[in-house]
XYZ file of C-alpha atoms in Angstrom:
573
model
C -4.640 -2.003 36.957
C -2.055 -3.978 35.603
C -3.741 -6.922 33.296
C -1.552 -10.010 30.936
C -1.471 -9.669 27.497
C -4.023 -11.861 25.654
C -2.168 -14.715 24.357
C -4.814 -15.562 21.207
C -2.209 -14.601 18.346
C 0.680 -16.575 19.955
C -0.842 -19.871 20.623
C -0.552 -22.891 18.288
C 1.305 -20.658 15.566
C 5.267 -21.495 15.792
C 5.221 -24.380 13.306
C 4.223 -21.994 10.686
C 7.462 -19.200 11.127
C 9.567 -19.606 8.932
C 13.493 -17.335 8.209
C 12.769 -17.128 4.597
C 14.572 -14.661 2.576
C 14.778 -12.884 -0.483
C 14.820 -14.859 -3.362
C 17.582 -12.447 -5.093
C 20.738 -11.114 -2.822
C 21.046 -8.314 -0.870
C 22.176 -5.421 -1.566
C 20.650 -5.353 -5.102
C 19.618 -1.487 -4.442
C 16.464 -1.747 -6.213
C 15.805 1.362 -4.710
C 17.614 3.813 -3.679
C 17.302 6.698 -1.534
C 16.400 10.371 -2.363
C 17.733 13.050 -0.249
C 15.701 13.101 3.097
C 12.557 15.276 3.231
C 13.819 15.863 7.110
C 10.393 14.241 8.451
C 10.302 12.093 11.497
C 7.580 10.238 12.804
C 6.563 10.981 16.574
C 4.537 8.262 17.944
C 4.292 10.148 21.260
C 5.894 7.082 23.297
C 5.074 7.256 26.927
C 6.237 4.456 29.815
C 2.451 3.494 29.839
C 2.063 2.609 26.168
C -0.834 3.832 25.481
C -2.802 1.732 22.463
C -2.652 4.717 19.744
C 0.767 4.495 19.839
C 1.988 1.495 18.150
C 0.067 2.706 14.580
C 1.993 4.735 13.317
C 0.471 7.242 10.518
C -0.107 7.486 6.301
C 1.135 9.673 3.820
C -0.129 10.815 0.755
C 1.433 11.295 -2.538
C -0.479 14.537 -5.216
C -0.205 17.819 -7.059
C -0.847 19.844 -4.088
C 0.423 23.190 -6.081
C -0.415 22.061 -9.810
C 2.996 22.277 -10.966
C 2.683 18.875 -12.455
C 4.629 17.466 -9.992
C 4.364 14.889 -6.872
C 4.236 16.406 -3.981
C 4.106 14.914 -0.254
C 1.500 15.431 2.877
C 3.154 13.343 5.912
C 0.559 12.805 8.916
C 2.098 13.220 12.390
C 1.106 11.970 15.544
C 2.701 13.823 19.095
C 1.514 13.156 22.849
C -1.542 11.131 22.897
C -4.394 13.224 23.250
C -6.327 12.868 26.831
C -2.902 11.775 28.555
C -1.283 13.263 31.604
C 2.194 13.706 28.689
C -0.003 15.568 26.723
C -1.512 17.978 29.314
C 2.111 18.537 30.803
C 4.001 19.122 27.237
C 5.483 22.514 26.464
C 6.261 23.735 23.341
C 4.954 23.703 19.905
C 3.042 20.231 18.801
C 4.447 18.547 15.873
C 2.251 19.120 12.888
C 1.723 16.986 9.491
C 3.956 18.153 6.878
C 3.777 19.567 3.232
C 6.090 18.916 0.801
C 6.255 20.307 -2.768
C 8.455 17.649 -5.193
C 10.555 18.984 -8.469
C 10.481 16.103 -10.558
C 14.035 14.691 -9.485
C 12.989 12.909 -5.993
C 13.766 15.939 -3.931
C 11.226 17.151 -1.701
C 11.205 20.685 -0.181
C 9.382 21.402 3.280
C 6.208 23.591 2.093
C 4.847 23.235 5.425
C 4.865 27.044 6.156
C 2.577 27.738 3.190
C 0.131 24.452 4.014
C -2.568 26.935 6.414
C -4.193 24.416 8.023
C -2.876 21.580 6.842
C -0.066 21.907 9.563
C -2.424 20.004 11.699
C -0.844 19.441 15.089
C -3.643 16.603 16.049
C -2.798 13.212 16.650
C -2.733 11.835 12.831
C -3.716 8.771 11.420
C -4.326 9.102 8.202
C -4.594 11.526 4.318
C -7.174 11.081 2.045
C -7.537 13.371 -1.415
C -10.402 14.269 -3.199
C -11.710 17.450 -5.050
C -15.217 17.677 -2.762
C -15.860 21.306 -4.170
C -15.346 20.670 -7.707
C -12.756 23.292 -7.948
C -10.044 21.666 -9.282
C -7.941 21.166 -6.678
C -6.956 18.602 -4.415
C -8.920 18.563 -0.634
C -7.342 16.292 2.179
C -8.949 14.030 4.532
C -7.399 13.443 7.551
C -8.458 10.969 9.769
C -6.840 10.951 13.809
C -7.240 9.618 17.446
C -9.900 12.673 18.523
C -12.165 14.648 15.849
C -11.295 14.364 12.010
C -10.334 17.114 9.575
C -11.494 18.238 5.967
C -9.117 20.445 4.592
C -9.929 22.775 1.736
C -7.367 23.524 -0.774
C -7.919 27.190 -1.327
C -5.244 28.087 -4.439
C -3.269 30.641 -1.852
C 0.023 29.901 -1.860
C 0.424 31.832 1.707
C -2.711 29.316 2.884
C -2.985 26.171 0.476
C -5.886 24.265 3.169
C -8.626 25.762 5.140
C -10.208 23.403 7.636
C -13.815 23.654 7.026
C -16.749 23.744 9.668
C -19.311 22.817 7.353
C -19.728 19.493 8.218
C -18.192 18.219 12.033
C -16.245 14.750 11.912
C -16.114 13.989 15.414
C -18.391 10.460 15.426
C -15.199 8.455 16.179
C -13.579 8.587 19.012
C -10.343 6.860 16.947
C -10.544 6.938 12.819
C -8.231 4.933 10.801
C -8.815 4.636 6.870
C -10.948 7.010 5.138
C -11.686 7.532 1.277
C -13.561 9.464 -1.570
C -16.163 8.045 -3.816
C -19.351 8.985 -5.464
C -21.803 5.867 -4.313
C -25.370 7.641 -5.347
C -23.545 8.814 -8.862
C -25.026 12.084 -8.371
C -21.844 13.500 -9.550
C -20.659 14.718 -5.888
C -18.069 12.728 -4.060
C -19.294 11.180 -0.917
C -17.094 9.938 2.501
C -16.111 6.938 4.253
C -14.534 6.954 7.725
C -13.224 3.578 9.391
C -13.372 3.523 12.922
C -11.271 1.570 14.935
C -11.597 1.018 18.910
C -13.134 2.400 21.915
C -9.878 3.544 23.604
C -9.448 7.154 25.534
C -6.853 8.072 28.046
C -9.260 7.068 30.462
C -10.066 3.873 29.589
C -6.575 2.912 29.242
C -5.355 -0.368 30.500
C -1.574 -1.682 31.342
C -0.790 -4.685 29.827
C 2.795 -6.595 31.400
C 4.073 -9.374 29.580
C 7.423 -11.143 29.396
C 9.701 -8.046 28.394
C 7.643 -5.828 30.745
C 4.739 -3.257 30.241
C 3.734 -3.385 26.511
C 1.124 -2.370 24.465
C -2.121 -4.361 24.958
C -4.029 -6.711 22.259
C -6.393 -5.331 20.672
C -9.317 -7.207 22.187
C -9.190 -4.966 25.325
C -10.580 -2.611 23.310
C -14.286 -3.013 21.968
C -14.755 -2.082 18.190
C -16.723 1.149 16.241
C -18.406 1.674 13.846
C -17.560 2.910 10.667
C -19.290 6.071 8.714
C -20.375 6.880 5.018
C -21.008 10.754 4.847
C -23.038 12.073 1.479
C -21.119 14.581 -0.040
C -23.311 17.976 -1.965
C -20.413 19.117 -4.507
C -19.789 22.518 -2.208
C -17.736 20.720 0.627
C -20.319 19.812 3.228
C -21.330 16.229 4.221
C -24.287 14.786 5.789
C -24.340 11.149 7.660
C -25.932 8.383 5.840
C -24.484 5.560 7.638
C -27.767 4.387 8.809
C -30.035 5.382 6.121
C -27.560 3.389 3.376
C -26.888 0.722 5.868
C -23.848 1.186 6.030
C -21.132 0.055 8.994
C -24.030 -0.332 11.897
C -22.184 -3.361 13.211
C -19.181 -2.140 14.990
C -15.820 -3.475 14.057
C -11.760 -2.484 14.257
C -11.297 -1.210 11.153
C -7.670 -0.153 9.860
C -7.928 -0.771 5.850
C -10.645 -0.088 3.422
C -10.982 0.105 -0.495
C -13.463 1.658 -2.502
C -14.099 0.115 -5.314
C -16.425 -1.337 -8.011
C -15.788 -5.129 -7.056
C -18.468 -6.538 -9.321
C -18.157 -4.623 -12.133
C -21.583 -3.118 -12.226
C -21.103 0.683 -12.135
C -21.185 1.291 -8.884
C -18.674 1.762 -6.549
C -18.753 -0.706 -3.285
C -16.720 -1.234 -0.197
C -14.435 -3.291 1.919
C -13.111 -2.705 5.006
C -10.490 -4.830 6.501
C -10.761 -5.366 10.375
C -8.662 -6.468 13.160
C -9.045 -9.810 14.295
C -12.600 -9.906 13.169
C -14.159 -10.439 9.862
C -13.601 -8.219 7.549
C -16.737 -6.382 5.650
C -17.876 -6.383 1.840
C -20.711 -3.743 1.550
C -22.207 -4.204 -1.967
C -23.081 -1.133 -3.238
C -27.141 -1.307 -4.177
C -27.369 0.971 -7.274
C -26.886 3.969 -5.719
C -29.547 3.164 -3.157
C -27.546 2.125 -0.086
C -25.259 -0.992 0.744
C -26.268 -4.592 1.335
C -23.495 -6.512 3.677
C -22.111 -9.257 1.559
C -19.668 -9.820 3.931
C -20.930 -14.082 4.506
C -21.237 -14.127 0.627
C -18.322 -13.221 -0.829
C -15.602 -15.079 0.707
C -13.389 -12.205 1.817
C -13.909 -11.983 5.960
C -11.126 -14.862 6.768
C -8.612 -16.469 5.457
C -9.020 -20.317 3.418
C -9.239 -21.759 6.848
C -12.042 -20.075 7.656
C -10.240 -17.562 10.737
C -10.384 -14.494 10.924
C -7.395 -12.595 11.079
C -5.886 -9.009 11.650
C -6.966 -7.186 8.453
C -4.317 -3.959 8.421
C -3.948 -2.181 5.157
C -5.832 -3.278 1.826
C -4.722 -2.849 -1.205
C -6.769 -3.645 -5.145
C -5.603 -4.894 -8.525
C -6.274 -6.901 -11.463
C -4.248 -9.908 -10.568
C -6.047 -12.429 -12.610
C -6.417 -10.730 -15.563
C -10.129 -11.198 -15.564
C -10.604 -6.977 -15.445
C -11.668 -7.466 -11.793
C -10.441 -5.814 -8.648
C -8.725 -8.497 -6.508
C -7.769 -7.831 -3.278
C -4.659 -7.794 -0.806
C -5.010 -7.902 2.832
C -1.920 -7.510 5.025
C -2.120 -9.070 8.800
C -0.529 -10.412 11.573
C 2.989 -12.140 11.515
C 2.103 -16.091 11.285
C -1.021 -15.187 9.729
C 0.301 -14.163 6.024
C -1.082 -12.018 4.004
C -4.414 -12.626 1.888
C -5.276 -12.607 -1.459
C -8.727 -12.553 -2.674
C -9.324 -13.554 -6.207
C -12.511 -11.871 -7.928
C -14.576 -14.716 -9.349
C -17.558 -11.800 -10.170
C -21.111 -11.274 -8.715
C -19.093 -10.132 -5.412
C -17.566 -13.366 -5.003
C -14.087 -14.475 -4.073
C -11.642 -16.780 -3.106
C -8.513 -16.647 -1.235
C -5.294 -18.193 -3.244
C -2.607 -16.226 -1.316
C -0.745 -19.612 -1.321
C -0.907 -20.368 -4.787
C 0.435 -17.147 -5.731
C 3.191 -17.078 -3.166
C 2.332 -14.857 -1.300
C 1.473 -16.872 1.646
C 5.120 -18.429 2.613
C 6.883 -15.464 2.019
C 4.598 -13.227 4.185
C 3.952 -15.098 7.309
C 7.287 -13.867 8.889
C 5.975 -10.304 8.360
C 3.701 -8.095 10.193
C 2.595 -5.290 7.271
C 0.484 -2.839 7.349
C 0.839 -0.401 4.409
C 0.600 -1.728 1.116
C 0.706 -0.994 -2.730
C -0.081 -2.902 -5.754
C 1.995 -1.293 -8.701
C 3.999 -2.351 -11.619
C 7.518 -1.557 -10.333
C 9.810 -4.011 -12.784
C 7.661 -2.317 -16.284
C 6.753 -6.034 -17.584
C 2.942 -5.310 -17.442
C 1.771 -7.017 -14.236
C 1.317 -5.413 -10.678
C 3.784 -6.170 -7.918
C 3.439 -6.224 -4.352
C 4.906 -4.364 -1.923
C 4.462 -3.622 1.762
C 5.662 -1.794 4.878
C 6.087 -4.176 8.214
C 7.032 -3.906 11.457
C 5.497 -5.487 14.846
C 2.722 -3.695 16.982
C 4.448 -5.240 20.567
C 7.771 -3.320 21.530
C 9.365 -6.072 23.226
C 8.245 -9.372 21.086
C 11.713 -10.419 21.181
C 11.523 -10.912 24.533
C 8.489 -13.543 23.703
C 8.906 -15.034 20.517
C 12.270 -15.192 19.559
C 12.350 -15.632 15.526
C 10.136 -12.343 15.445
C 11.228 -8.812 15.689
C 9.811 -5.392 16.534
C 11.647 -3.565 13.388
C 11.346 -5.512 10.501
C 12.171 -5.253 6.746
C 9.789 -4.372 4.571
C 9.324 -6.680 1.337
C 8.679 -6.425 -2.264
C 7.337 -9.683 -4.177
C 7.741 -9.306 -7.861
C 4.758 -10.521 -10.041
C 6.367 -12.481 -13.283
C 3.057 -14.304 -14.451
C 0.200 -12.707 -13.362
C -0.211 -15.358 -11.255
C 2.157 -15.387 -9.287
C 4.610 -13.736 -6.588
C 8.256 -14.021 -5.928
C 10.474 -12.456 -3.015
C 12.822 -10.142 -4.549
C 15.163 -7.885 -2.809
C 15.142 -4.186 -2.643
C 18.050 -2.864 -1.579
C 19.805 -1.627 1.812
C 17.151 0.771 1.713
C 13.911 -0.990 2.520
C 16.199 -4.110 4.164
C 17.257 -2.111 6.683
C 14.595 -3.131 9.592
C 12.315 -0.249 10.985
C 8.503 -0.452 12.271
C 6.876 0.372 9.061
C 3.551 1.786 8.865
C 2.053 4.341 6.406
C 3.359 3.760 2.481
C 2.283 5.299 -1.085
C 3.487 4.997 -4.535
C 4.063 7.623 -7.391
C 6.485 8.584 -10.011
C 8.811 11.326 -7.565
C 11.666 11.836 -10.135
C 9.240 11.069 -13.531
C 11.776 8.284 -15.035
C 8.338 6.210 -15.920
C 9.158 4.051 -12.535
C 6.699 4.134 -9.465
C 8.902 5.058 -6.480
C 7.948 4.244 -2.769
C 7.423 6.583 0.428
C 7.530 4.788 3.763
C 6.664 6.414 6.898
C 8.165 4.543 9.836
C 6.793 4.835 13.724
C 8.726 6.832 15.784
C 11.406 7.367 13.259
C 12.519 8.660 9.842
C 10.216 8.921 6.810
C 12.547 6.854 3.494
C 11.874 7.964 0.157
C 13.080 5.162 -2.067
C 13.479 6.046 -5.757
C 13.084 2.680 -7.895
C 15.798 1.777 -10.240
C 14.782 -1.932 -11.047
C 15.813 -0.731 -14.698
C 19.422 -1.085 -14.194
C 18.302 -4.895 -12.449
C 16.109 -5.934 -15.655
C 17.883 -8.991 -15.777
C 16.783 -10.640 -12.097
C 13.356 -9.371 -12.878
C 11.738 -12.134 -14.153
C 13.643 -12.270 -17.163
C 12.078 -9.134 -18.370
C 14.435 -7.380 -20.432
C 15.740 -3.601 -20.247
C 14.019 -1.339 -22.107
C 10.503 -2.000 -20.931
C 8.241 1.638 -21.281
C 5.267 3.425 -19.431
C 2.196 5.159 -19.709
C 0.916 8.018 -17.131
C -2.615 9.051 -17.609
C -4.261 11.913 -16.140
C -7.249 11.220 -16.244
C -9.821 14.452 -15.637
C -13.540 15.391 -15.483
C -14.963 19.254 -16.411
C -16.810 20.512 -13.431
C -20.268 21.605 -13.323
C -23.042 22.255 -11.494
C -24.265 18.118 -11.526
C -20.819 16.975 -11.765
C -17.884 18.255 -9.323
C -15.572 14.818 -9.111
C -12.933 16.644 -11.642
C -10.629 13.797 -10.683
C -13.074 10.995 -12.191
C -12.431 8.965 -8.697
C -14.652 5.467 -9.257
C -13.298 5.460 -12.818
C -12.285 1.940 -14.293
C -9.366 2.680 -16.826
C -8.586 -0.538 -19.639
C -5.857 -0.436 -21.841
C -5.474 -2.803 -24.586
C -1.963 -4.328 -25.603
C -1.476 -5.663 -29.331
C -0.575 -8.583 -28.420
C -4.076 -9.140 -26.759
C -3.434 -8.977 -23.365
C -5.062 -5.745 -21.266
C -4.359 -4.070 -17.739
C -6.783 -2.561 -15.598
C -6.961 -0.068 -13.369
C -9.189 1.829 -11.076
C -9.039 5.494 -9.715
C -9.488 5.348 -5.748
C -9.139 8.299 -3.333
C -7.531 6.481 0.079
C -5.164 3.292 -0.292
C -2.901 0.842 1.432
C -2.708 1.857 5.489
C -4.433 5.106 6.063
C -2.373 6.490 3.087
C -2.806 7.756 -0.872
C -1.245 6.685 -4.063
C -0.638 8.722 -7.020
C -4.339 8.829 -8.142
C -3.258 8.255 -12.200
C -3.322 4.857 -13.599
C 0.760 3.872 -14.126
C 0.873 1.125 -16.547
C 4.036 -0.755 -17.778
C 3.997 -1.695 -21.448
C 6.944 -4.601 -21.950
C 9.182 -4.129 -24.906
C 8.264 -4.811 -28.223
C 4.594 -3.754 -27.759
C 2.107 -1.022 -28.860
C -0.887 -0.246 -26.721
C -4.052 -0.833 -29.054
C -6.717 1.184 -27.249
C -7.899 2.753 -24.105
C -11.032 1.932 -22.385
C -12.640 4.863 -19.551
C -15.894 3.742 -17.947
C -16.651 6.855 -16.075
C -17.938 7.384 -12.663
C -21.243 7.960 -13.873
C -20.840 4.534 -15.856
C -21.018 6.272 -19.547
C -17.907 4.396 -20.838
C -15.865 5.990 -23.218
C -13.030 4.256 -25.798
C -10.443 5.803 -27.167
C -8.180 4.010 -30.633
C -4.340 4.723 -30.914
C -5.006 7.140 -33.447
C -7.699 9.230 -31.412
C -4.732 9.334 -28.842
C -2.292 11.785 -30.316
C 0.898 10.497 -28.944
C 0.187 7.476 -27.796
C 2.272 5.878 -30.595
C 5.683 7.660 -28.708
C 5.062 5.813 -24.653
C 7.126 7.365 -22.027
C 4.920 9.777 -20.790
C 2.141 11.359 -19.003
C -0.868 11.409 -21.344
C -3.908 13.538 -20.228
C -7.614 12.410 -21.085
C -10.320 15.189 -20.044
C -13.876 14.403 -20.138
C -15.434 17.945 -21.201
C-alpha cells in the first residue's frame, strides 16, 4: 500500500532556514583524523526503506581491557530483522565491533576476543555499567528485536558473555538506554527507551517527490519505555509500573539520567519524537512522579513540541545544575533548557545562540565537553537528515550534512566555530561520544555515520588558541577517575549518579556528573574532563556520592593536584 508522506514538519517552516556558516573559516582542522579503525556502518538499505533504517547506531567510548586506555565498542546494524532481505541474505551478519586504543588515537580491531559482544543483531545503541560489582565494565545494548546485557568476564579469549538472567525483549524497537542506582540501594538499576511500533509486517511505503522514502514517524504509534531494578549480581527485574515509570507510551530516542534538582537522587528525561518530551522526578528512591507539565522541558519556548533526538547535560549556567540539550528536527533548532531548581526550567536556546545556528541542522548525537580548555562546556553534534531524497523537496536542505561544533566563550553563550575538513565534510551523522583517545588532556570525538565510515577526529584546538574565544595557549586539564570499593551493599564501583565540583581560585567552579548512556544511543568517557584556563590553581574538589554522603577533598589532601595535566584517581574505600 503505497501512502504520501505526512507533510507536518514541512509546512509553514521555510522562513526560518537559514545558509549560516561557521563563524571561523574552513579548513581550520580543529580536528584531525586518526588512522581509520576500518568500521563501516551498515544500515541494511533495502528499495522499500524500511523505518529502522534511517537511525543509524551509537558507540561507546571505555577501558574495556583495563589498560588505562580508551577503547571503542561500535554498534552495527545489517538486514532489517523480519524482512524478506534478511531471510534471503547469505553469509556472515555484520557484528558490533571492539576496539582496544593505545593512547595515541589508534584503534586496533579486538573484535575476535569481544565473545559475545560481536553481536550480529540489528544495533541501536551501547550502554556501560559495572551491574556485578566486579570491576569491570558490562555493555548494554539496545536494538530493533530483543536487547542484550553483556557481561564482561576478564577473559581475554571471551571479554562479554550475554547473560540470560534477566530477558530484554519488552520492546519491539529500543533506542537509548542507561545505568543508574534510583532506590540508592547501592545496585545499579536500568532504563530502556522505546521507540515505535514498527515490524516488517507492519511496514508501510511512503512515495513522495523524489520517490519511495522513508515514512514520518507518525505512521508509527509510540512505546513505552522501561526502568528494570538491578540486584548487584547482574539480573534485573521490571519496575516500570510499580515506580511509575514510562506507562504512557511515547517515541523515545534520547534520555539522561541525572539528578536534575539536586536532591540526591537521580531522575530522568527522555526526549521524544514529535511529542513531548518526559521529566520523571525521581521520588526518594520510592518511584517517579511525571513532572513532565511542570518543568518546562516537553516543547520548545513556543510551546510545540518537537523531534527530541539525542540529549545531552551540563552546567551551562554556572548555577551547579544539570541543564539540558535537546537536538531535533532541521527548522526546529536545537533546545536548551536552563535549570532554574525544584525541577524547573526554561528554554533560552536563542539567547545562547544556539538557536540560529542550529535550525539548518538535523542532529542527533550530541556531547557537552570542554574542547577549547577555557573552563566552560562546548557543544557539539552529529547531523544528517532522516529522508533520503529531501533534496528533491526542500531545496536548501540536504540528506548528508556537516556536523557542527559551537564553542562556549562565556558560559552563556554559543558561537559557530569550524572544525576542520574532517567533521565539514557532509555525511548522515548519527551515533557520537567523547574521550581523551591519544591522552594530550583534549576530549577527541568519534562519529558513527549511517551507512558509511565511522571518523575518529583527534582535537587539536591547542594549536587554534587564538580563534577560541581569545583563550590563550597553554590552557591545562584534569582527568579524574573517580571509583567506588565493592561490597556486598554497594556494587556501582564506577560511582555512576555521582555529582563531581571542582573549585577554581579565582572563585569560579565546574560541575560535573557521572552518567552511564549519553548523547544518541551512545557513551562518553565516564570521568569528569575539566579544563582549568591558564594562570589558575584548582582550590578543592567536591564528590557527592551516589548514596548522597558527600565527600571534599583540599589541594593538599590531593597529592598532585598542584602539577594539572593528568589523570587523577579518587577511590572511595
Amino acid at each position: 500500500m503505497i501512502r504520501p508522506i505526512q507533510q507536518l514538519r514541512l509546512m509553514g517552516i521555510f522562513a526560518f532556514v537559514s545558509a549560516c556558516g561557521p563563524t571561523e573559516p574552513s579548513g581550520s582542522n580543529a580536528f584531525v583524523s586518526a588512522p581509520s579503525p576500518g568500521f563501516r556502518h551498515d544500515n541494511g538499505y533495502a528499495s522499500r526503506y524500511y523505518f529502522p533504517e534511517t537511525f543509524g547506531s551509537g558507540v561507546a567510548l571505555f577501558d574495556a581491557n583495563s589498560d588505562g586506555h580508551l577503547d571503542l565498542y561500535a554498534v552495527q546494524g545489517g538486514p532489517v530483522p523480519g524482512s524478506p532481505e534478511a531471510a534471503a541474505y547469505s553469509g556472515a551478519l555484520p557484528t558490533n565491533q571492539l576496539y582496544f586504543g593505545d593512547g595515541t588515537g589508534t584503534l586496533r580491531d579486538a573484535t575476535s576476543q569481544a565473545g559475545d559482544a560481536a553481536d550480529a543483531n540489528f544495533g541501536m545503541g551501547a550502554h556501560v555499567g559495572d551491574v556485578n560489582g566486579d570491576g569491570l565494565p558490562d555493555l548494554f545494548v539496545t536494538n530493533v528485536g530483543a536487547d542484550s546485557l553483556l557481561i564482561a568476564t576478564g577473559d581475554d579469549l571471551a571479554m562479554y558473555a550475554r547473560t540470560t538472567a534477566t530477558t530484554f525483549d519488552v520492546n519491539q524497537w529500543s533506542t537509548a538506554a542507561g545505568f543508574a542506582d534510583f532506590d540508592r540501594d547501592g545496585h545499579l538499576d536500568l532504563v530502556v527507551v522505546g521507540y515505535a511500533r514498527w515490524s516488517a509486517v507492519n511496514h508501510v511505503d511512503c512515495i513522495a517527490d523524489g520517490g519511495n522514502d522513508y515514512c514520518d514517524v507518525k505512521m508509527y504509534d509510540g512505546i513505552q519505555d522501561h526502568v528494570f531494578r538491578g540486584d548487584g549480581a547482574g539480573g534485573f527485574s521490571d519496575k516500570s509500573e510499580a515506580w511509575q515509570f514510562g506507562l504512557l507510551p511515547g517515541r523515545g530516542l534520547g534520555t539522561a539520567l541525572t539528578d536534575f534538582d539536586d536532591d540526591g537522587f537521580v531522575d530522568i528525561y527522555v526526549a521524544n519524537d514529535t511529542e513531548a518530551n518526559r521529566y520523571y522526578k525521581n521520588n526518594r528512591g520510592a518511584g517517579f512522579l511525571d513532572h513532565t507539565d511542570l518543568s518546562g522541558t516537553s516543547s520548545n519556548s513556543d510551546g510545540r513540541f518537537e523531534a527530541g533526538m539525542g540529549v545531552a547535560v551540563a552546567n551551562i549556567s554556572g548555577n551547579g545544575l544539570a541543564d539540558i540539550v535537546v537536538t531535533n528536527f532541521t527548522s526546529e533548532s536545537n533546545n536548551l533548557f536552563e535549570n532554574l531548581g525544584q525541577s524547573r526550567f526554561r528554554e533560552r536556546s536563542r539567547l545562547a545562540g544556539i538557536a540560529k545556528a542550529s535550525i539548518p541542522k538535523l542532529a542527533f548525537g550530541v556531547t557537552l565537553q570542554d574542547f577549547d580548555l577555557n573552563g566552560q562546556e562546548d557543544l557539539f553534534t552529529a547531523c544528517g537528515h532522516v529522508l533520503r531524497h529531501i533534496e528533491a523537496r526542500v531545496s536548501t536542505w540536504s540528506w548528508r550534512q556537516s556536523d557542527q561544533l559551537l564553542l562556549n566563550g562565556d558560559n552563556q553563550h554559543f558561537t559557530e566555530f569550524a572544525p576542520g575538513e574532517l567533521f565539514e565534510t557532509p555525511r548522515v551523522g548519527r551515533g557520537l561520544a567523547s574521550g581523551d583517545l591519544d591522552e594530550d588532556g583534549a576530549p577527541d570525538l568519534i562519529v558513527s555515520n549511517s551507512g558509511d565510515d565511522l571518523i575518529v577526529g583527534l582535537n587539536r584546538l591547542d594549536s587554534l588558541r587564538g580563534f577560541a574565544n581569545g583563550v590563550s595557549k597553554g590552557d591545562r586539564w584534569l582527568l579524574l577517575n573517580v571509583k567506588q570499593a565493592a561490597s556486598p551493599t554497594n556494587t556501582n564501583t564506577s560511582a555512576i549518579g555521582a555529582k563531581v565540583t571542582l573549585s577554581v581560585d579565582d572563585g569560579s567552579v565546574q560541575t560535573r556528573w557521572i552518567r552511564a548512556g549519553t548523547g544518541y544511543l551512545s557513551q562518553d568517557d565516564q570521568r569528569p574532563h575539566f579544563g582549568i584556563p591558564r594562570g589558575k590553581a584548582v582550590s578543592s574538589i567536591q564528590i557527592r556520592w551516589p548514596d548522597g554522603v558527600t565527600t571534599q577533598y583540599s589541594a593538599t589532601e590531593l597529592k598532585g593536584l598542584g602539577s594539572l595535566n593528568q589523570v587523577l584517581t579518587i577511590r572511595r574505600e
